[in-house]
Amino acid sequence: MLVSFQSPVAGAIGKLEHDGKFYIRRMYGKYILQRCPNRKGHVATPAEKENQQRFIQQYRKTKPHNS
């Protein structure tokens, strides 16, 4: 479903509510409203697990040491 915004909102991306079932994304210059995928009961594949670990290693924040 295409979405059009009223002024003064130029656009929005992501979920509008924390528990919302829909999200807005921008694709090819147009805003699209889509249903969130149901990932309950999803079992990650080995490739997904490897990607998650690589992401954690790359973006993990280190805590400052208090000395």
Coordinates of N, CA and C in Angstrom, one line a residue:
M1 N 0.8 -1.2 0.0 CA 0.0 0.0 0.0 C 0.9 1.2 0.0
L2 N 0.7 2.2 -0.9 CA 1.4 3.4 -0.9 C 0.9 4.3 0.1
V3 N 1.8 5.1 0.7 CA 1.5 6.0 1.8 C 1.8 7.4 1.3
S4 N 0.9 8.4 1.6 CA 1.2 9.8 1.4 C 1.1 10.5 2.7
F5 N 2.0 11.4 2.9 CA 2.1 12.2 4.2 C 1.5 13.6 4.0
Q6 N 0.9 14.1 5.1 CA 0.4 15.4 5.1 C 1.4 16.3 5.7
S7 N 1.4 17.6 5.3 CA 2.4 18.5 5.8 C 2.1 18.7 7.3
P8 N 3.1 18.9 8.2 CA 4.5 19.2 8.0 C 5.4 17.9 8.0
V9 N 4.8 16.7 8.0 CA 5.6 15.5 8.0 C 6.0 15.2 6.6
A10 N 7.3 15.1 6.4 CA 7.9 14.8 5.1 C 7.9 13.3 4.8
G11 N 8.1 12.5 5.9 CA 8.2 11.1 5.7 C 8.5 10.4 7.0
A12 N 8.2 9.1 7.1 CA 8.6 8.3 8.3 C 9.0 7.0 7.8
I13 N 9.9 6.4 8.6 CA 10.4 5.0 8.3 C 10.4 4.2 9.6
G14 N 9.9 3.0 9.5 CA 9.9 2.1 10.7 C 8.5 1.9 11.3
K15 N 8.5 1.3 12.5 CA 7.2 1.1 13.1 C 6.7 2.4 13.8
L16 N 5.4 2.6 13.8 CA 4.9 3.8 14.4 C 4.5 3.5 15.9
E17 N 4.3 2.2 16.2 CA 4.0 1.8 17.5 C 5.0 0.6 17.9
H18 N 5.3 0.5 19.1 CA 6.2 -0.6 19.5 C 5.6 -2.0 19.2
D19 N 4.4 -2.2 19.4 CA 3.8 -3.5 19.1 C 3.0 -3.5 17.8
G20 N 3.3 -2.6 17.0 CA 2.5 -2.4 15.7 C 2.7 -3.6 14.8
K21 N 1.7 -3.9 14.0 CA 1.8 -5.0 13.1 C 2.3 -4.5 11.7
F22 N 2.4 -3.2 11.5 CA 2.8 -2.7 10.2 C 4.0 -1.8 10.4
Y23 N 4.8 -1.6 9.3 CA 5.9 -0.6 9.3 C 5.9 0.1 8.0
I24 N 6.6 1.2 8.0 CA 6.7 2.0 6.7 C 8.1 2.0 6.3
R25 N 8.3 1.8 5.0 CA 9.6 1.8 4.4 C 9.6 2.6 3.1
R26 N 10.8 3.1 2.7 CA 10.9 3.9 1.5 C 11.6 3.0 0.5
M27 N 11.0 2.9 -0.7 CA 11.5 2.1 -1.8 C 11.3 2.8 -3.1
Y28 N 12.4 3.1 -3.8 CA 12.3 3.7 -5.1 C 11.7 5.1 -5.0
G29 N 11.9 5.8 -3.9 CA 11.4 7.2 -3.7 C 9.9 7.2 -3.3
K30 N 9.3 6.1 -3.0 CA 7.9 6.0 -2.6 C 7.9 5.4 -1.2
Y31 N 6.9 5.8 -0.4 CA 6.7 5.2 0.9 C 5.7 4.1 0.8
I32 N 6.0 2.9 1.5 CA 5.2 1.8 1.4 C 4.9 1.3 2.8
L33 N 3.6 0.9 3.0 CA 3.2 0.4 4.3 C 3.1 -1.2 4.1
Q34 N 3.9 -1.9 5.0 CA 3.9 -3.3 4.9 C 3.7 -4.0 6.3
R35 N 3.1 -5.2 6.2 CA 2.9 -6.0 7.4 C 4.3 -6.5 7.9
C36 N 4.5 -6.5 9.2 CA 5.7 -7.1 9.8 C 5.7 -8.6 9.7
P37 N 6.8 -9.2 9.4 CA 6.9 -10.6 9.3 C 6.7 -11.3 10.6
N38 N 6.1 -12.4 10.7 CA 5.9 -13.2 11.9 C 7.1 -14.1 12.1
R39 N 8.0 -13.8 13.0 CA 9.2 -14.6 13.2 C 9.1 -15.4 14.5
K40 N 7.9 -15.6 15.0 CA 7.8 -16.5 16.2 C 8.1 -17.9 15.8
G41 N 8.9 -18.6 16.5 CA 9.2 -20.0 16.2 C 10.3 -20.1 15.2
H42 N 10.8 -19.0 14.7 CA 11.9 -19.1 13.7 C 13.2 -19.6 14.2
V43 N 13.7 -20.6 13.6 CA 15.0 -21.1 14.0 C 16.1 -20.6 13.0
A44 N 17.1 -19.9 13.5 CA 18.1 -19.3 12.7 C 18.9 -20.4 12.0
T45 N 19.2 -20.2 10.7 CA 20.1 -21.1 10.0 C 21.5 -20.8 10.4
P46 N 22.4 -21.7 10.1 CA 23.9 -21.5 10.4 C 24.4 -20.2 9.8
A47 N 24.0 -19.8 8.6 CA 24.4 -18.6 8.0 C 23.9 -17.4 8.8
E48 N 22.6 -17.4 9.3 CA 22.1 -16.3 10.1 C 22.8 -16.2 11.4
K49 N 23.1 -17.3 12.1 CA 23.8 -17.3 13.3 C 25.2 -16.7 13.2
E50 N 25.9 -17.1 12.1 CA 27.2 -16.5 11.8 C 27.2 -15.0 11.6
N51 N 26.2 -14.6 10.8 CA 26.0 -13.2 10.6 C 25.7 -12.4 11.8
Q52 N 24.9 -13.0 12.7 CA 24.6 -12.3 14.0 C 25.9 -12.2 14.8
Q53 N 26.7 -13.2 14.9 CA 27.9 -13.2 15.7 C 28.9 -12.1 15.1
R54 N 29.0 -12.1 13.8 CA 29.8 -11.1 13.1 C 29.4 -9.7 13.4
F55 N 28.1 -9.5 13.4 CA 27.5 -8.1 13.7 C 27.8 -7.8 15.2
I56 N 27.7 -8.7 16.1 CA 28.0 -8.5 17.5 C 29.4 -8.1 17.7
Q57 N 30.3 -8.8 17.1 CA 31.8 -8.5 17.2 C 32.1 -7.1 16.6
Q58 N 31.5 -6.8 15.6 CA 31.8 -5.5 14.9 C 31.2 -4.3 15.7
Y59 N 30.0 -4.4 16.2 CA 29.4 -3.3 16.8 C 29.2 -3.3 18.3
R60 N 29.9 -4.3 19.0 CA 29.8 -4.3 20.4 C 30.5 -3.1 21.0
K61 N 29.8 -2.5 22.0 CA 30.4 -1.3 22.7 C 31.2 -1.8 23.9
T62 N 32.4 -1.3 24.0 CA 33.2 -1.7 25.1 C 32.9 -0.7 26.3
K63 N 32.9 -1.3 27.5 CA 32.6 -0.5 28.7 C 34.0 0.2 29.1
P64 N 33.9 1.5 29.5 CA 35.1 2.1 30.0 C 35.5 1.5 31.3
H65 N 36.8 1.3 31.5 CA 37.3 0.8 32.8 C 37.5 2.0 33.8
N66 N 37.1 1.8 35.0 CA 37.2 2.8 36.1 C 38.5 2.4 36.9
S67 N 39.6 3.2 36.7 CA 40.8 2.9 37.4 C 41.1 4.0 38.3

